[in-house]
Short mmCIF file of C-alpha atoms and ligand atoms in Angstrom, two decimals:
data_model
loop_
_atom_site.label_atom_id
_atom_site.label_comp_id
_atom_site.label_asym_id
_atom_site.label_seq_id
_atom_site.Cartn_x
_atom_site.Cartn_y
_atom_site.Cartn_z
CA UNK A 239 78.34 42.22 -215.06
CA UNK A 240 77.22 43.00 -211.67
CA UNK A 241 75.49 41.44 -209.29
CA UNK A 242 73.21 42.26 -206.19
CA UNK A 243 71.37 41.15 -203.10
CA UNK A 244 67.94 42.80 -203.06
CA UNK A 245 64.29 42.47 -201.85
CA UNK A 246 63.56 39.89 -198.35
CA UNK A 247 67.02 39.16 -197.70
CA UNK A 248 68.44 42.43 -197.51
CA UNK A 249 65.42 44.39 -195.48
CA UNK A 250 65.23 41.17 -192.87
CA UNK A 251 69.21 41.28 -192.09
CA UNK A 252 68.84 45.16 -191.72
CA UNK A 253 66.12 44.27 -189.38
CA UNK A 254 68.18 41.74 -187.76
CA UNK A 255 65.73 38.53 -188.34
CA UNK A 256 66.32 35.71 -190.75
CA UNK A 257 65.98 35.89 -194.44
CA UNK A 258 64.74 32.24 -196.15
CA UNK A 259 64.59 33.38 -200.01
CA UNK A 260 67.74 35.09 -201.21
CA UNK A 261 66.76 37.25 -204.87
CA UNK A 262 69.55 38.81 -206.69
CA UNK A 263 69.22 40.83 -209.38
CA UNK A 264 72.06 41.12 -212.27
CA UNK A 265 72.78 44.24 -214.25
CA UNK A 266 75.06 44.83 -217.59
CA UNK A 267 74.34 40.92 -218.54
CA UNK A 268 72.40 39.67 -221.30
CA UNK A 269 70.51 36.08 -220.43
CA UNK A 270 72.49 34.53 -223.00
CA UNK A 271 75.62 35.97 -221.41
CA UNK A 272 74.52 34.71 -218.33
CA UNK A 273 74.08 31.19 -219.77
CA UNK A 274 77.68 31.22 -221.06
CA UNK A 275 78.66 31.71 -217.28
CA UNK A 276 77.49 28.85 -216.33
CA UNK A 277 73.88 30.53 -214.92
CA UNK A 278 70.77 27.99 -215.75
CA UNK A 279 67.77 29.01 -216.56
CA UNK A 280 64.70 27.78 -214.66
CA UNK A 281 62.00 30.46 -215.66
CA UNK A 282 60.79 29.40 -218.86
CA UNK A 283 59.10 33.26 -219.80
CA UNK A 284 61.07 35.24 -217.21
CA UNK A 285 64.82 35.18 -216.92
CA UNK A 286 65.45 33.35 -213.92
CA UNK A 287 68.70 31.88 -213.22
CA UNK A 288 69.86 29.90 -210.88
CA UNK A 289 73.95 30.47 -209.47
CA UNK A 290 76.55 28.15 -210.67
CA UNK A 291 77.59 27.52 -207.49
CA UNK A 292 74.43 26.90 -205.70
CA UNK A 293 72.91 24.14 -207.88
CA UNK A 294 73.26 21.60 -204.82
CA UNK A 295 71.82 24.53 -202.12
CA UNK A 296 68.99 25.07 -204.83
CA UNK A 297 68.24 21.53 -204.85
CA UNK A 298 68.91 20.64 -200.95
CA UNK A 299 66.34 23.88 -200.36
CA UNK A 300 63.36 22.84 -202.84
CA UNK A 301 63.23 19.37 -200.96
CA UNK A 302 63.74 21.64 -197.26
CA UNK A 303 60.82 23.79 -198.96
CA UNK A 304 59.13 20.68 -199.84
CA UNK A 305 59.35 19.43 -196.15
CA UNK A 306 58.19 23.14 -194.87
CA UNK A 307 61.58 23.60 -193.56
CA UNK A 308 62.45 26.87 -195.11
CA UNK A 309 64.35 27.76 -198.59
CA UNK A 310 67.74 28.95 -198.33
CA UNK A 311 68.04 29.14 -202.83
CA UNK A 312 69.29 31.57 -204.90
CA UNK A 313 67.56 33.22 -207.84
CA UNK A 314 68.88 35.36 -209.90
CA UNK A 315 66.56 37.50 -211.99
CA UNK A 316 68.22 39.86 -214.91
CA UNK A 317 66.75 42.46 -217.35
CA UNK A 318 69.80 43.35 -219.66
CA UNK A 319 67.53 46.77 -220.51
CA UNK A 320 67.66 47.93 -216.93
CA UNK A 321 69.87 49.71 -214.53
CA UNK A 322 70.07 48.82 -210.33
CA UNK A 323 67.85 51.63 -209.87
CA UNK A 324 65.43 50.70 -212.81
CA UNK A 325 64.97 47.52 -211.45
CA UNK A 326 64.68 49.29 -207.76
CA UNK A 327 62.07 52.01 -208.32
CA UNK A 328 59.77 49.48 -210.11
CA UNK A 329 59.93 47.32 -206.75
CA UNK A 330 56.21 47.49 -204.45
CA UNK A 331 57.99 49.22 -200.74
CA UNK A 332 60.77 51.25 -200.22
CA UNK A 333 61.61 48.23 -197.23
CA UNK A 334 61.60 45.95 -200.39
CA UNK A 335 63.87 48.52 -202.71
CA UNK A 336 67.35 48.30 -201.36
CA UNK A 337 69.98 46.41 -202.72
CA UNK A 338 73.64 44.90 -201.33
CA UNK A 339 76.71 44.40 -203.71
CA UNK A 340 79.21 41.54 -203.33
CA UNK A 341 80.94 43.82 -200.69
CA UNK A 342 77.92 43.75 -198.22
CA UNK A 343 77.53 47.95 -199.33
CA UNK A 344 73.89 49.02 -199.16
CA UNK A 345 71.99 50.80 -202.15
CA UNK A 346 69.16 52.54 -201.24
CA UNK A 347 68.28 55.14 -203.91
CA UNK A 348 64.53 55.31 -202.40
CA UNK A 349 65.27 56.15 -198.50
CA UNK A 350 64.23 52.27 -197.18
CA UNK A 351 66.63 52.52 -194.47
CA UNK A 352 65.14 55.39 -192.96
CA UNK A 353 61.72 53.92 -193.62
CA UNK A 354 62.86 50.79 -192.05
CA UNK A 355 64.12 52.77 -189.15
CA UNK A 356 61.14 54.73 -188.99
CA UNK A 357 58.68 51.30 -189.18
CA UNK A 358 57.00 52.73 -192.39
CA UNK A 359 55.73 51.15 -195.50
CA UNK A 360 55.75 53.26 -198.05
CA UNK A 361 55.55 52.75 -201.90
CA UNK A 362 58.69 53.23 -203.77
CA UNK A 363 56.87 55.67 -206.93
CA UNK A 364 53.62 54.94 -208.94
CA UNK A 365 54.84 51.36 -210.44
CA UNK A 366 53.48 49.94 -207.59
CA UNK A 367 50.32 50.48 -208.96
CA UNK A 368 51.29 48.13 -211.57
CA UNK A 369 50.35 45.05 -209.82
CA UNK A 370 46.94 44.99 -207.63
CA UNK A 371 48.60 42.07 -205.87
CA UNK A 372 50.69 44.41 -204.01
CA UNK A 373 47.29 45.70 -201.99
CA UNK A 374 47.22 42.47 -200.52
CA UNK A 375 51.66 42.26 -199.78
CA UNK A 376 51.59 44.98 -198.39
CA UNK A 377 48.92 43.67 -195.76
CA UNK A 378 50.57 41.16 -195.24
CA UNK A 379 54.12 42.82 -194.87
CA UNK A 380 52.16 45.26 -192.12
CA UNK A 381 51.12 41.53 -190.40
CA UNK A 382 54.34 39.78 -190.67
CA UNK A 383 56.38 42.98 -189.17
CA UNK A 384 53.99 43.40 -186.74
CA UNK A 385 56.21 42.76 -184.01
CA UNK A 386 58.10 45.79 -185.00
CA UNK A 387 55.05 48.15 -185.07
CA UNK A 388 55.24 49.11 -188.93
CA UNK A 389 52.36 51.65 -189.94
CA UNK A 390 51.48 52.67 -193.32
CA UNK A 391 52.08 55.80 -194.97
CA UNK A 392 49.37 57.46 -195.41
CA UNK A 393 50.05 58.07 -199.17
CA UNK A 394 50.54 54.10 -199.65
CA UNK A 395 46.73 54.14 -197.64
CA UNK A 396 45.46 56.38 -200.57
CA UNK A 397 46.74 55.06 -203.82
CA UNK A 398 46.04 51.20 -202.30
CA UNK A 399 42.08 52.93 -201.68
CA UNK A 400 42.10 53.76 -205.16
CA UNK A 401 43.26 50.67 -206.54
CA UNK A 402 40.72 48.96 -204.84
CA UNK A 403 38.31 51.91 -205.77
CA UNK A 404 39.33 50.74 -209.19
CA UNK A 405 37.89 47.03 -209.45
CA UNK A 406 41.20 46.11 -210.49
CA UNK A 407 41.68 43.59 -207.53
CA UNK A 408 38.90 41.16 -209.50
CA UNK A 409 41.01 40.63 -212.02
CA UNK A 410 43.41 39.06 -209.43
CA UNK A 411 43.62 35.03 -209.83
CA UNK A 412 42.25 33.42 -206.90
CA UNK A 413 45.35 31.40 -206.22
CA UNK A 414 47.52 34.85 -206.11
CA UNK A 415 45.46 35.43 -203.68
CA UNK A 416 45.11 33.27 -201.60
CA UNK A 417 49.03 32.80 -201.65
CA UNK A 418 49.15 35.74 -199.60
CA UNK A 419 46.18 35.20 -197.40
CA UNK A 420 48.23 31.81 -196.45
CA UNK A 421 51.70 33.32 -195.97
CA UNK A 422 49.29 36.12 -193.87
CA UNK A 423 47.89 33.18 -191.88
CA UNK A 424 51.01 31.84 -190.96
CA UNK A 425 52.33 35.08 -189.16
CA UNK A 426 52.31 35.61 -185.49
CA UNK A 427 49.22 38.53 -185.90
CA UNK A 428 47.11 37.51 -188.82
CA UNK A 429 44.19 40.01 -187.94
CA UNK A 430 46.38 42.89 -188.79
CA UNK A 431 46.16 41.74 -192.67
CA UNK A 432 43.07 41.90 -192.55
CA UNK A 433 42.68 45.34 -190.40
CA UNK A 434 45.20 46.50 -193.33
CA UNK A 435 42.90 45.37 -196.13
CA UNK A 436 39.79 46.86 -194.14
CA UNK A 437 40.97 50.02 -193.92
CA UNK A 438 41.44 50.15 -197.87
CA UNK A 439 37.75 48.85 -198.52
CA UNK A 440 40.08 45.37 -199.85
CA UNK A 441 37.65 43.10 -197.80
CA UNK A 442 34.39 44.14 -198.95
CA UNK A 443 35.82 43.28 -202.59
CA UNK A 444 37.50 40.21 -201.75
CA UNK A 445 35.92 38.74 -199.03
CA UNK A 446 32.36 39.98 -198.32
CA UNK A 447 31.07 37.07 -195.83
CA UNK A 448 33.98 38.62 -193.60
CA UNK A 449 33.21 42.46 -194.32
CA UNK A 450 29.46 41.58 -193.04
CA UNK A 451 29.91 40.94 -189.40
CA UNK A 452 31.00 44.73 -189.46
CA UNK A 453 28.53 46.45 -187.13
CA UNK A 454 26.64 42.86 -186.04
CA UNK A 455 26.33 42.58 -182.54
CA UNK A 456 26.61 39.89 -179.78
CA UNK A 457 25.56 39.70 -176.34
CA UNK A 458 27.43 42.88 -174.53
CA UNK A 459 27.93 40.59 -171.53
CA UNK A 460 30.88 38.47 -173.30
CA UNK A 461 31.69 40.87 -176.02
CA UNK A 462 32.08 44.11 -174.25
CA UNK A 463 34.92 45.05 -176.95
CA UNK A 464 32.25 44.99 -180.09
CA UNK A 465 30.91 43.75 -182.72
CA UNK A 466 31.39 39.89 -184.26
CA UNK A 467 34.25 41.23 -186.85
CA UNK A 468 35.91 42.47 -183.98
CA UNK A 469 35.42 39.16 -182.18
CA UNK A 470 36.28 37.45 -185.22
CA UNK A 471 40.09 39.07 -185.25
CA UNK A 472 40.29 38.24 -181.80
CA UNK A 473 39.75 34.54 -182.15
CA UNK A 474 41.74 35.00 -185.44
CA UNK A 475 44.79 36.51 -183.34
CA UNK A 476 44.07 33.88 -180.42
CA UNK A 477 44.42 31.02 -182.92
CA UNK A 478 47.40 31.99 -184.25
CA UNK A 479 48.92 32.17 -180.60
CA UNK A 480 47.11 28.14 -179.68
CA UNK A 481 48.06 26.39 -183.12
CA UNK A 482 50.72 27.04 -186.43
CA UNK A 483 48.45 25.03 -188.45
CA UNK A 484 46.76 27.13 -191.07
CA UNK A 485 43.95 25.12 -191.13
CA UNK A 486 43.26 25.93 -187.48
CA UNK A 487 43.40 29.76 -188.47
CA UNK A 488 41.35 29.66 -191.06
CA UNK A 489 38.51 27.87 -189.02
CA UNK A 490 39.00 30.52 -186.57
CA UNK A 491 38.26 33.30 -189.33
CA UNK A 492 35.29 31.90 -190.73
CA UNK A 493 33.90 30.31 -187.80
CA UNK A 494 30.96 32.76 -187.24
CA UNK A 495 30.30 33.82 -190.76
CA UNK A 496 26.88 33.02 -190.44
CA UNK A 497 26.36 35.92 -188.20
CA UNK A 498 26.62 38.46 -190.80
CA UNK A 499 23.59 36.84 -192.24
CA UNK A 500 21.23 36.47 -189.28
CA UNK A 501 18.22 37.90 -189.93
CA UNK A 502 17.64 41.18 -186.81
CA UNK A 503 15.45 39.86 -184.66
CA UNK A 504 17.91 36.86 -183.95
CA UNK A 505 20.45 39.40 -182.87
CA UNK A 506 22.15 39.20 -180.53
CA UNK A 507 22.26 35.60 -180.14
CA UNK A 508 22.07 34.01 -183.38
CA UNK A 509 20.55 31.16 -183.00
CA UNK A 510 21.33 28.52 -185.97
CA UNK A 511 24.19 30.73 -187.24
CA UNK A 512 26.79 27.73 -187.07
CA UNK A 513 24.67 25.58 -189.95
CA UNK A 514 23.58 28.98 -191.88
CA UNK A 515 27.60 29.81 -191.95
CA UNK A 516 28.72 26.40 -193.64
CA UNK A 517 27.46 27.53 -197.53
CA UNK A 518 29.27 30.51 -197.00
CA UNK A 519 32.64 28.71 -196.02
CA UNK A 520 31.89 27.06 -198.67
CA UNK A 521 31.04 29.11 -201.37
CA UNK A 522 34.46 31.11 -200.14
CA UNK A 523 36.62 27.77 -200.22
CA UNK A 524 35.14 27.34 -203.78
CA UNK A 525 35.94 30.58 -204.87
CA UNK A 526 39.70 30.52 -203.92
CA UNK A 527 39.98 26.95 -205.01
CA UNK A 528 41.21 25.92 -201.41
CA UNK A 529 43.16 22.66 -200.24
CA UNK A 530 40.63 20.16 -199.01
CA UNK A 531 42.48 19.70 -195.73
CA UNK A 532 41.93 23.33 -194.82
CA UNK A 533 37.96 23.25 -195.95
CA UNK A 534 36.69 20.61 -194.32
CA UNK A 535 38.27 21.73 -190.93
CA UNK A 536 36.83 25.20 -191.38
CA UNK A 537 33.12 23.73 -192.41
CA UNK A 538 33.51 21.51 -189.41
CA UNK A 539 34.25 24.37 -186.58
CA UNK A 540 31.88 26.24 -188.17
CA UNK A 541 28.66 24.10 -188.24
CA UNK A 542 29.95 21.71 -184.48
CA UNK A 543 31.49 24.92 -182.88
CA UNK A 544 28.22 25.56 -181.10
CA UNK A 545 27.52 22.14 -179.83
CA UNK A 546 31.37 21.84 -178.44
CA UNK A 547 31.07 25.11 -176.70
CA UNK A 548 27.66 23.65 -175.12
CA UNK A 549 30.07 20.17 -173.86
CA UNK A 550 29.59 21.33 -170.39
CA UNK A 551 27.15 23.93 -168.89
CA UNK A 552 28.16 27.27 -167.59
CA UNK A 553 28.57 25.44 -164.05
CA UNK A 554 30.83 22.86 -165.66
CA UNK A 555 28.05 19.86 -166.21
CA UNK A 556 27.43 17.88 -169.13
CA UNK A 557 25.17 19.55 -170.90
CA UNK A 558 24.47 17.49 -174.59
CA UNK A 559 22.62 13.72 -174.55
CA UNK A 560 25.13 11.16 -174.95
CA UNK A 561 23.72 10.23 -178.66
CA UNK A 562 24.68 14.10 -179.50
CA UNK A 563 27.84 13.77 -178.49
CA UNK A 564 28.30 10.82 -180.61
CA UNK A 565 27.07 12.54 -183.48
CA UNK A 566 29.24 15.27 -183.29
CA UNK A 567 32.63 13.29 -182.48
CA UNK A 568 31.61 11.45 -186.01
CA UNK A 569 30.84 14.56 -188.59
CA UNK A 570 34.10 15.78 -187.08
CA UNK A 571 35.56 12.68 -187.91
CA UNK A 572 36.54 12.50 -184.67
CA UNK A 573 36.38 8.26 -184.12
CA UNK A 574 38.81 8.15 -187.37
CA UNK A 575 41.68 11.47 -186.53
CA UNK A 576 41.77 11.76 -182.86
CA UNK A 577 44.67 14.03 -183.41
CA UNK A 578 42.77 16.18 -186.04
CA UNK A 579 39.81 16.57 -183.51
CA UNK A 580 42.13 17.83 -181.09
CA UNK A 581 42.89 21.04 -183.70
CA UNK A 582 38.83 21.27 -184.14
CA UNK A 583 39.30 22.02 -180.36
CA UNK A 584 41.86 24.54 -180.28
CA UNK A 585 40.23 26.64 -182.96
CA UNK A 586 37.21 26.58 -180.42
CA UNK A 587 39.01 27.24 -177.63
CA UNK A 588 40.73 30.63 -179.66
CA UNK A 589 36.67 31.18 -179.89
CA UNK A 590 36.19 31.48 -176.53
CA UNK A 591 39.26 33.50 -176.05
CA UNK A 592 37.59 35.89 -178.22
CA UNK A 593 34.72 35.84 -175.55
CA UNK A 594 35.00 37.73 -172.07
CA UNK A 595 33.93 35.13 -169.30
CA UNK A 596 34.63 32.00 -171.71
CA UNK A 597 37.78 30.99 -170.99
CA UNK A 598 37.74 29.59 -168.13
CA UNK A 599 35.22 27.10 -169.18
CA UNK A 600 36.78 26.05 -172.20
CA UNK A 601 39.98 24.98 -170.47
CA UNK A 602 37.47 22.36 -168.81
CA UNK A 603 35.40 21.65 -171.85
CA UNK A 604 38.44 20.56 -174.02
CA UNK A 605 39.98 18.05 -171.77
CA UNK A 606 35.98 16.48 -170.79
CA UNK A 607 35.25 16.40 -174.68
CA UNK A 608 38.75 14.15 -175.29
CA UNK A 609 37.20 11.72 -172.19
CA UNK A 610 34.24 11.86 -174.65
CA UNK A 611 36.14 10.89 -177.23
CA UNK A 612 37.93 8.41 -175.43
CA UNK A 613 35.21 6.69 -174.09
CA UNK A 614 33.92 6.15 -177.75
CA UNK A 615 36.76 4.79 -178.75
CA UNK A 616 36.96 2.23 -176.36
CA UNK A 617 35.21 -0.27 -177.76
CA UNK A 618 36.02 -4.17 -178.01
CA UNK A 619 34.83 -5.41 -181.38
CA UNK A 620 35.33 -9.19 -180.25
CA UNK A 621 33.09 -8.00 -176.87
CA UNK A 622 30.13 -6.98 -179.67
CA UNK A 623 30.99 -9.96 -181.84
CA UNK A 624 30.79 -12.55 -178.91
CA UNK A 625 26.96 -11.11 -178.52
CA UNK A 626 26.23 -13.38 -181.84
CA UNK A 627 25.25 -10.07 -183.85
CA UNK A 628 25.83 -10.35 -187.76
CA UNK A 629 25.65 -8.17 -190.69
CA UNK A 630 24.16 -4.62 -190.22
CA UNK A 631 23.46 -5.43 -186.77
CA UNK A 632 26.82 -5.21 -186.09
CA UNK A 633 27.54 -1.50 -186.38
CA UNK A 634 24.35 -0.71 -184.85
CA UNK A 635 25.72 -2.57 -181.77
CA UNK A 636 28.97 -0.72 -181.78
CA UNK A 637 27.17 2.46 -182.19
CA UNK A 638 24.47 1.26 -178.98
CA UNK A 639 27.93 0.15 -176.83
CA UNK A 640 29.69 3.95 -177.70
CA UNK A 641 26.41 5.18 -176.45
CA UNK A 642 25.98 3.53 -173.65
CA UNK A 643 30.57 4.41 -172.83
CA UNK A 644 29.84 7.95 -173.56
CA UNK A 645 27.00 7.48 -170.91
CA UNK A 646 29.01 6.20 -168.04
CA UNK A 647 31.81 8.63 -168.54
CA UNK A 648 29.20 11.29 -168.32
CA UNK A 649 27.40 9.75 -165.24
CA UNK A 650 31.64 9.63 -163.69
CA UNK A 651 32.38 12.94 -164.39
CA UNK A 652 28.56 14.50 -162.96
CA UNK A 653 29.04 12.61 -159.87
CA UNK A 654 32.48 13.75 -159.04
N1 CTP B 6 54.42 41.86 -206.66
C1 CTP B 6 55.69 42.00 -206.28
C2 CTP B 6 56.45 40.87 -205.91
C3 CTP B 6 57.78 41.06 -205.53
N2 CTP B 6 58.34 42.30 -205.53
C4 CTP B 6 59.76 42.51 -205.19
O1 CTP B 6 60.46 41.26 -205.21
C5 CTP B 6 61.07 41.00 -203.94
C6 CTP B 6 60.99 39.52 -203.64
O2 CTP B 6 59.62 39.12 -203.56
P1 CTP B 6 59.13 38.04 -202.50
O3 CTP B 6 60.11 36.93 -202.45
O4 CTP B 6 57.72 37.73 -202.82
O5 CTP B 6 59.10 38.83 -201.14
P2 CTP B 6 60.22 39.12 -200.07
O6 CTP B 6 60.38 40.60 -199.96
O7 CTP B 6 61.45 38.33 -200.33
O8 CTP B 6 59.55 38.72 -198.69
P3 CTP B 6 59.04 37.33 -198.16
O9 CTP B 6 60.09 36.32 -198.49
O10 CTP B 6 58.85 37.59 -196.72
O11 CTP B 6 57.74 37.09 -198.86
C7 CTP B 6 60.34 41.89 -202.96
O12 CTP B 6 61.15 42.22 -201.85
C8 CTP B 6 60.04 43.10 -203.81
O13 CTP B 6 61.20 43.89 -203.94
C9 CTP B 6 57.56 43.39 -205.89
O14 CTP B 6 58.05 44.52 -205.88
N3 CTP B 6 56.25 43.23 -206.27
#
């Protein structure tokens, strides 16, 4: 029985970063065999083992996983029917089909060293095809080595057109899906993912809200670069540079979905495209069954992003009443999670990275809205209470004494 290092771990140490899963793959051993070793089995229909010798890593990593950490594990997967270079040539990228043996000597039957070299991802033979998934890993390979400038091969480009071509990407489970699209969120360049996925007609399939702000337009003034899916991977890209939070991302992506349904003649402003976007956030949360966290955030940017933007005028002076401040500091839930307004922020501020001439304002509109926010909060419920109010009358008065602090910090701030 042999055994090898292959997959992640050996293509990120060839590229010199840091590999967090460690797959091995054993050859010439039957799973029983395997058990007799002292292996355990933790896939219940695939044969997944686990190292004798790494039971207390494997357990140390799933709580490290657990606490976002990173996984250090080992798995061990084993076919008894198939040779190194079965199990190789049936892997998705050359990058992805090398192997090491015990002695740290590299197998690479299907050239992913020079590929590597070469930054190229390239499939290993026509198994890939096997697995529609690998459409989207692949994307999200070409966004995670980004820093390294990979490109794809243009042969990998065709067959991944033609699987899409195919349909056979609906058959996908959302949650497959959206696996990737998270591990693609958390890299330092999401838009190339979904550049990558573009290019093989993978967005129109899966996500069609996003493949409609193709060829809508914005004022030229702050979007000399073009169109709102271009602005859209800026923000994206800008998001991904302000917060690590996923959920920020995510509200970046989808914050102008609306656009793409506009009708013409509200181009190029689209007017009321924050509240016509929020059913389409939705109806895309629904569909890929996301985490509640990560919704709500995104439906919040997307309908309030607007009204934040409008904090402050373009010569820096509060521009909303005080009552619409108010109203949007509670549907972002901003009186209860301070903190979690503060990420509402930065995915608005990415928004106005994404906007030539917006900037600058925004790095005065965030601080002014947390004085907002601050002022709202600072309310003395024994103050309101000493005023002899009772029953409902009560939280209308806290509401009338936010106004009247959101007020006074305006009046502060206009007169300095
Ligand atoms: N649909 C898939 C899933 C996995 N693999 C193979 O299984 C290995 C391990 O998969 P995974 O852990 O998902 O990816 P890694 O390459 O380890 O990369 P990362 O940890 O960055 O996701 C891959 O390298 C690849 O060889 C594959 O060919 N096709």
């Amino acid at each position: 029985m042999q055994i090898f290092l292959v997959g992640g771990a050996v293509r990120d140490a060839l590229l010199g970063g840091k590999a967090y899963d460690r797959d091995w793959v054993v050859v010439g051993a039957t799973p029983e065999q395997m058990l007799a070793q002292g292996y355990q089995q933790v896939g219940k229909d695939f044969p997944v083992f686990l190292h004798p010798e790494t039971k207390e890593e494997y357990a140390l990593a799933r709580t490290e996983r657990k606490a976002g950490v990173g996984y250090h594990g080992f798995e061990v997967f084993a076919d008894p029917n198939v040779t190194l270079e079965e199990d190789l040539i049936r892997r998705d990228l050359t990058i992805n089909a090398m192997a090491q043996d015990t002695e740290g000597k590299v197998i690479d039957p299907y050239s992913g060293l020079e590929d590597l070299q070469n930054r190229i991802l390239r499939h290993v033979s026509d198994a890939f095809a096997e697995d529609p998934l690998r459409v989207l890993r692949v994307a999200r390979f070409a966004a995670k080595l980004a820093p390294y400038g990979f490109e794809l091969a243009p042969e990998t480009q065709t067959l991944m057109t033609d699987m899409v071509a195919s349909g056979e990407l609906e058959d996908l489970t959302p949650e497959r899906v959206w696996q990737e699209v998270f591990k693609a969120l958390g890299t330092q360049k999401p838009s190339v993912f979904f550049e990558v996925l573009d290019k093989v007609g993978a967005v129109e399939v899966l996500f069609p809200e996003l493949y409609n702000l193709h060829g809508v337009t914005q004022p030229i003034k702050h979007h000399p670069e073009g169109d709102v899916w271009i602005h859209t991977m800026m923000v994206l890209d800008a998001a991904a540079k302000l917060s690590p939070l996923e959920e920020v991302r995510f509200a970046a992506l989808v914050h102008d979905l609306g656009k793409g349904i506009t009708p013409k003649e509200l181009w190029p402003s689209h007017k009321g495209h924050e509240k016509a976007g929020v059913p389409l956030v939705q109806a895309l949360g629904s569909r890929y069954r996301l985490p509640k966290k990560l919704q709500i955030m995104a439906e919040k940017v997307t309908e309030y992003h607007g009204l934040i933007h409008q904090g402050l005028n373009s010569e820096g002076l509060p521009h909303l009443k005080p009552q619409t401040f108010l109203k949007v500091l509670k549907a972002c839930t901003a009186l209860k999670n301070p903190e979690g307004f503060k990420d509402i922020l930065l995915a608005c501020e990415a928004d106005a990275k994404g906007r030539l001439g917006f900037e600058e304002q925004f790095y005065r509109q965030a601080p002014f809205w947390l004085g907002v926010l601050d002022a709202a909060l600072r309310i003395n419920n024994q103050e309101i209470l000493a005023t002899g109010v009772q029953g409902a009358e009560i939280a209308e008065a806290i509401e009338q004494a936010r106004v009247e602090r959101i007020k006074a910090f305006i009046h502060t701030y206009s007169s300095k």
